[in-house]
Amino acid sequence: MAILMDGKALAAKMRLQIKEKVEALTAAGTEPALAVIIVGNNPASRFYVNNKKKDCAECGIRSIEKAMPEETTEEELLAVIAELNADPSIDGILVQLPVPKHINERRIIEAIDPKKDVDAFHPENVGRVMIGQYSFLPCTPAGVMEILAEYNIDVAGKNCVVIGRSNIVGKPQAMLLLHKNGTVTICHSRTKNLAEITRKAEIIVCAVGKEKFLTADMVSEGAVIIDVGMNVNAEGKLTGDVDFEPVSKLASYITPAPGGVGPMTRVMLLQNTLKAAQIRAAK
Ligand code: GUN
């Protein structure tokens, strides 16, 4: 039976550490601040933004919300970003995605000052991850690396398989595992013989977005399983991508979902905001 990797507990521990650092920085005259922009009425986005504000409050990070209506134009959104870029009291800027269809998401991401891009979605920060010279790491893959470190799972030399090739998770995840000297394979929807590849993996990061996608026949005994999935099943319950019961009987370590990667993604945003404020304070 696998050891459960408790992302919820690790995130809570990290929030306490972040809170201490935020308080010290604030006392020394730099109050860390995050600006969150939400455009439109997407209920999932509203839920995520509320969580971000709650997380900030818990750690003493000042957060401001710019809620803009669905019919906001791209120019109007760019103007708000420009204002926040120029505001020296704001450390991090996050535009909650997706933005409405009439707005060009790329143009928005590229308008954020890379020094305030706490999502690490700007091409400059994406490139910095590639060369290993970064201030910010994208939150989900960075959270996964924190979980692996917490449970003393050494990546060096291991066969790591990342399933999913998104810009936000799969691609940067592969790079972070590579930086830790893993031997990394990226699989995706066009991969042939997926199970053959995953059965050779010592570490699997599954970021597909389909309930019970990773089944026991795809996993070797002793593998470390990281479930990045966040799906709502037919009964309306949150689930990951991994067929948890049978896979956990084979794995050495496994993240639950919910309660694994999700809380870590959230805490890494706080970590990035703190980092941005530390850089501001050092100037
Ligand atoms: N929408 C869903 N996940 C994310 C995220 O990590 N960052 C932003 N900005 N929007 C999201």
Coordinates of C-alpha atoms and ligand atoms in Angstrom, one line a residue:
M1 CA 0.0 0.0 0.0
A2 CA 1.4 3.4 -1.0
I3 CA 2.3 6.2 1.3
L4 CA 0.0 9.1 0.9
M5 CA 1.7 12.4 0.0
D6 CA -0.4 14.9 1.8
G7 CA -0.2 18.1 -0.2
K8 CA -2.8 19.8 2.0
A9 CA -0.7 19.4 5.1
L10 CA 2.5 20.5 3.3
A11 CA 0.7 23.5 2.0
A12 CA -0.5 24.5 5.4
K13 CA 3.1 24.2 6.8
M14 CA 4.4 26.3 3.9
R15 CA 1.7 29.0 4.5
L16 CA 2.9 29.4 8.1
Q17 CA 6.5 29.8 6.9
I18 CA 5.4 32.3 4.2
K19 CA 3.3 34.2 6.8
E20 CA 6.4 34.7 9.0
K21 CA 8.4 36.0 6.1
V22 CA 5.6 38.3 4.9
E23 CA 5.3 39.7 8.4
A24 CA 9.0 40.4 8.7
L25 CA 9.0 42.0 5.2
T26 CA 6.0 44.1 6.1
A27 CA 7.5 45.3 9.3
A28 CA 10.6 46.3 7.4
G29 CA 8.5 48.5 5.1
T30 CA 7.6 46.3 2.1
E31 CA 4.1 44.9 2.3
P32 CA 3.8 42.1 -0.3
A33 CA 0.7 42.6 -2.5
L34 CA -1.0 40.6 -5.2
A35 CA -3.4 42.0 -7.8
V36 CA -5.9 39.5 -9.2
I37 CA -7.9 40.5 -12.3
I38 CA -11.1 38.6 -13.2
V39 CA -13.0 39.3 -16.3
G40 CA -16.6 38.0 -16.6
N41 CA -18.7 35.7 -14.6
N42 CA -17.2 32.3 -14.9
P43 CA -18.2 30.5 -11.6
A44 CA -15.0 28.4 -11.5
S45 CA -12.9 31.5 -12.0
R46 CA -14.8 33.2 -9.2
F47 CA -14.2 30.3 -6.9
Y48 CA -10.4 30.2 -7.7
V49 CA -10.1 34.0 -7.2
N50 CA -11.9 33.9 -3.9
N51 CA -9.5 31.1 -2.8
K52 CA -6.5 33.2 -3.8
K53 CA -7.8 36.2 -1.8
K54 CA -8.4 33.9 1.2
D55 CA -4.9 32.4 0.9
C56 CA -3.4 35.9 0.8
A57 CA -5.3 37.0 3.8
E58 CA -4.2 34.0 5.8
C59 CA -0.5 34.8 5.1
G60 CA -0.8 38.6 5.5
I61 CA -0.3 39.3 1.8
R62 CA -2.4 42.3 0.7
S63 CA -4.6 41.4 -2.2
I64 CA -6.6 43.6 -4.5
E65 CA -9.2 42.4 -6.9
K66 CA -10.1 44.0 -10.2
A67 CA -13.4 42.5 -11.3
M68 CA -14.3 43.5 -14.8
P69 CA -17.5 42.8 -16.7
E70 CA -17.7 40.1 -19.5
E71 CA -17.9 42.8 -22.2
T72 CA -14.6 44.4 -21.1
T73 CA -12.5 45.2 -24.2
E74 CA -9.0 44.0 -24.7
E75 CA -7.8 47.6 -24.6
E76 CA -9.6 48.2 -21.3
L77 CA -8.0 45.1 -19.8
L78 CA -4.5 46.1 -21.1
A79 CA -5.0 49.6 -19.5
V80 CA -5.6 48.0 -16.1
I81 CA -2.5 45.8 -16.5
A82 CA -0.5 48.8 -17.5
E83 CA -1.7 50.7 -14.4
L84 CA -0.7 47.7 -12.1
N85 CA 2.6 47.3 -13.9
A86 CA 3.4 50.9 -13.0
D87 CA 2.2 50.7 -9.4
P88 CA 5.3 50.2 -7.2
S89 CA 3.1 48.9 -4.3
I90 CA 2.0 45.8 -6.3
D91 CA 4.3 42.8 -6.5
G92 CA 2.3 40.3 -8.3
I93 CA -0.3 40.5 -11.1
L94 CA -2.5 37.6 -12.1
V95 CA -5.2 37.6 -14.7
Q96 CA -7.5 34.7 -14.0
L97 CA -7.8 32.5 -17.1
P98 CA -9.8 31.9 -19.2
V99 CA -10.5 35.4 -20.4
P100 CA -13.7 35.9 -22.6
K101 CA -13.2 34.8 -26.2
H102 CA -13.0 38.3 -27.7
I103 CA -9.9 38.9 -25.7
N104 CA -6.5 37.6 -27.0
E105 CA -5.1 35.7 -24.1
R106 CA -1.5 35.7 -25.4
R107 CA -1.6 39.5 -25.7
I108 CA -2.8 39.8 -22.1
I109 CA -0.1 37.4 -20.7
E110 CA 2.6 39.3 -22.6
A111 CA 1.4 42.6 -21.3
I112 CA 2.2 41.7 -17.7
D113 CA 5.5 42.9 -16.4
P114 CA 7.6 39.7 -16.2
K115 CA 8.9 40.8 -12.8
K116 CA 5.3 40.8 -11.6
D117 CA 4.2 37.6 -13.4
V118 CA 3.6 35.4 -10.5
D119 CA 1.9 32.7 -12.7
A120 CA 5.2 32.5 -14.7
F121 CA 3.2 32.4 -17.9
H122 CA 5.0 35.3 -19.7
P123 CA 7.4 34.0 -22.5
E124 CA 10.4 35.6 -20.6
N125 CA 9.6 33.5 -17.5
V126 CA 8.9 30.4 -19.6
G127 CA 12.3 30.9 -21.2
R128 CA 13.9 31.4 -17.8
V129 CA 12.5 28.1 -16.6
M130 CA 14.0 26.4 -19.7
I131 CA 17.5 27.7 -18.8
G132 CA 17.1 27.2 -15.1
Q133 CA 17.5 30.9 -14.2
Y134 CA 14.3 32.0 -12.8
S135 CA 12.6 34.1 -10.1
F136 CA 9.2 32.4 -10.5
L137 CA 8.3 28.9 -11.3
P138 CA 4.8 28.0 -12.7
C139 CA 2.8 27.1 -9.6
T140 CA 1.6 23.5 -10.3
P141 CA 4.9 22.0 -11.5
A142 CA 6.7 23.9 -8.7
G143 CA 4.2 22.4 -6.2
V144 CA 4.8 18.9 -7.5
M145 CA 8.6 19.4 -7.0
E146 CA 8.0 20.6 -3.4
I147 CA 5.9 17.4 -2.7
L148 CA 8.7 15.2 -4.1
A149 CA 11.3 17.0 -2.0
E150 CA 9.1 16.8 1.2
Y151 CA 8.9 13.0 0.8
N152 CA 12.6 12.7 0.0
I153 CA 12.0 11.3 -3.4
D154 CA 15.2 11.7 -5.4
V155 CA 14.5 12.3 -9.0
A156 CA 18.1 12.0 -10.3
G157 CA 18.5 9.2 -12.8
K158 CA 14.9 8.1 -12.5
N159 CA 12.6 7.3 -15.4
C160 CA 10.0 10.1 -15.1
V161 CA 6.9 10.1 -17.3
V162 CA 4.8 13.3 -17.6
I163 CA 1.4 12.7 -19.2
G164 CA 0.2 15.9 -20.7
R165 CA 2.0 18.6 -22.6
S166 CA 0.3 21.9 -21.7
N167 CA 2.3 25.1 -21.4
I168 CA 1.1 25.5 -17.8
V169 CA 1.8 22.0 -16.4
G170 CA 3.2 19.3 -18.7
K171 CA 6.0 21.1 -20.5
P172 CA 7.4 23.0 -17.4
Q173 CA 7.0 19.9 -15.3
A174 CA 9.2 18.0 -17.6
M175 CA 11.8 20.7 -17.5
L176 CA 11.8 20.8 -13.6
L177 CA 12.3 17.1 -13.4
L178 CA 15.1 17.4 -16.0
H179 CA 16.7 20.1 -13.8
K180 CA 16.8 17.5 -11.0
N181 CA 18.5 15.1 -13.4
G182 CA 15.5 12.9 -14.1
T183 CA 15.3 11.0 -17.4
V184 CA 12.1 12.5 -18.7
T185 CA 9.5 11.3 -21.3
I186 CA 6.6 13.5 -22.2
C187 CA 3.5 11.6 -23.3
H188 CA 0.3 13.1 -24.8
S189 CA -2.9 12.3 -26.7
R190 CA -1.0 11.1 -29.8
T191 CA 1.4 8.9 -27.9
K192 CA 1.4 5.3 -29.1
N193 CA 1.7 2.5 -26.6
L194 CA 1.2 4.8 -23.6
A195 CA 0.9 2.0 -21.1
E196 CA 4.2 0.4 -22.3
I197 CA 5.9 3.7 -21.6
T198 CA 4.3 4.4 -18.2
R199 CA 5.0 0.9 -17.0
K200 CA 8.7 1.7 -17.3
A201 CA 8.3 4.9 -15.2
E202 CA 9.6 5.2 -11.6
I203 CA 7.8 8.6 -11.3
I204 CA 4.5 9.4 -13.2
V205 CA 3.0 12.9 -13.2
C206 CA -0.5 12.7 -14.7
A207 CA -2.0 15.9 -16.0
V208 CA -4.6 14.8 -18.5
G209 CA -8.0 16.0 -17.1
K210 CA -9.8 12.6 -17.3
E211 CA -11.2 10.7 -14.4
K212 CA -9.5 7.2 -13.9
F213 CA -7.2 7.9 -16.8
L214 CA -4.2 6.2 -15.2
T215 CA -5.2 2.7 -14.4
A216 CA -3.3 -0.1 -12.5
D217 CA -2.2 -1.9 -15.7
M218 CA -0.2 1.2 -16.6
V219 CA 1.8 1.3 -13.4
S220 CA 4.7 -0.7 -12.1
E221 CA 5.1 -1.8 -8.6
G222 CA 6.8 0.8 -6.5
A223 CA 6.2 3.8 -8.8
V224 CA 5.6 7.3 -7.4
I225 CA 2.3 8.7 -8.7
I226 CA 1.5 12.4 -8.8
D227 CA -2.1 13.2 -9.8
V228 CA -2.5 16.7 -11.2
G229 CA -6.0 16.1 -12.5
M230 CA -9.0 18.0 -11.2
N231 CA -12.2 16.6 -12.6
V232 CA -15.8 16.6 -11.5
N233 CA -17.2 13.0 -11.8
A234 CA -20.8 11.9 -12.7
E235 CA -21.8 12.2 -9.0
G236 CA -20.5 15.8 -8.9
K237 CA -17.5 14.8 -6.7
L238 CA -14.0 16.2 -7.3
T239 CA -11.5 13.5 -8.5
G240 CA -8.1 13.3 -10.1
D241 CA -6.8 11.5 -13.2
V242 CA -5.7 8.4 -11.3
D243 CA -7.8 5.3 -10.6
F244 CA -6.8 5.7 -7.0
E245 CA -7.8 2.4 -5.2
P246 CA -6.1 -0.1 -7.5
V247 CA -3.1 2.2 -8.3
S248 CA -2.4 2.9 -4.7
K249 CA -2.0 -0.8 -4.0
L250 CA 0.9 -0.8 -6.5
A251 CA 2.5 2.6 -5.9
S252 CA 5.2 3.4 -3.3
Y253 CA 3.9 7.0 -3.0
I254 CA 0.8 8.6 -4.3
T255 CA -0.9 12.0 -4.0
P256 CA -4.6 12.0 -3.2
A257 CA -6.9 14.2 -5.4
P258 CA -8.3 16.4 -3.9
G259 CA -5.7 17.1 -1.2
G260 CA -2.5 16.5 -3.1
V261 CA -1.3 18.8 -5.9
G262 CA -4.2 21.4 -5.7
P263 CA -3.3 22.9 -2.3
M264 CA 0.4 23.0 -3.4
T265 CA -0.5 25.0 -6.6
R266 CA -2.3 27.5 -4.4
V267 CA 0.6 27.9 -2.0
M268 CA 3.2 28.4 -4.7
L269 CA 1.3 31.5 -5.9
L270 CA 1.9 32.9 -2.4
Q271 CA 5.5 31.9 -2.5
N272 CA 6.0 33.7 -5.9
T273 CA 4.3 36.8 -4.6
L274 CA 6.6 36.8 -1.5
K275 CA 9.6 36.3 -3.8
A276 CA 8.5 39.3 -6.0
A277 CA 8.2 41.4 -2.8
Q278 CA 11.6 40.2 -1.6
I279 CA 13.1 41.3 -4.9
R280 CA 11.4 44.7 -4.6
A281 CA 12.7 45.1 -1.0
A282 CA 16.3 44.3 -2.0
K283 CA 16.3 47.1 -4.6
Ligands
GUN1 N1 -7.1 29.4 -14.5 C1 -6.9 28.1 -14.1 N2 -5.7 27.9 -13.5 C2 -5.1 29.1 -13.6 C3 -3.8 29.6 -13.1 O1 -3.0 28.8 -12.6 N3 -3.5 30.9 -13.3 C4 -4.4 31.7 -13.9 N4 -4.0 33.0 -14.1 N5 -5.6 31.3 -14.4 C5 -5.9 30.1 -14.2

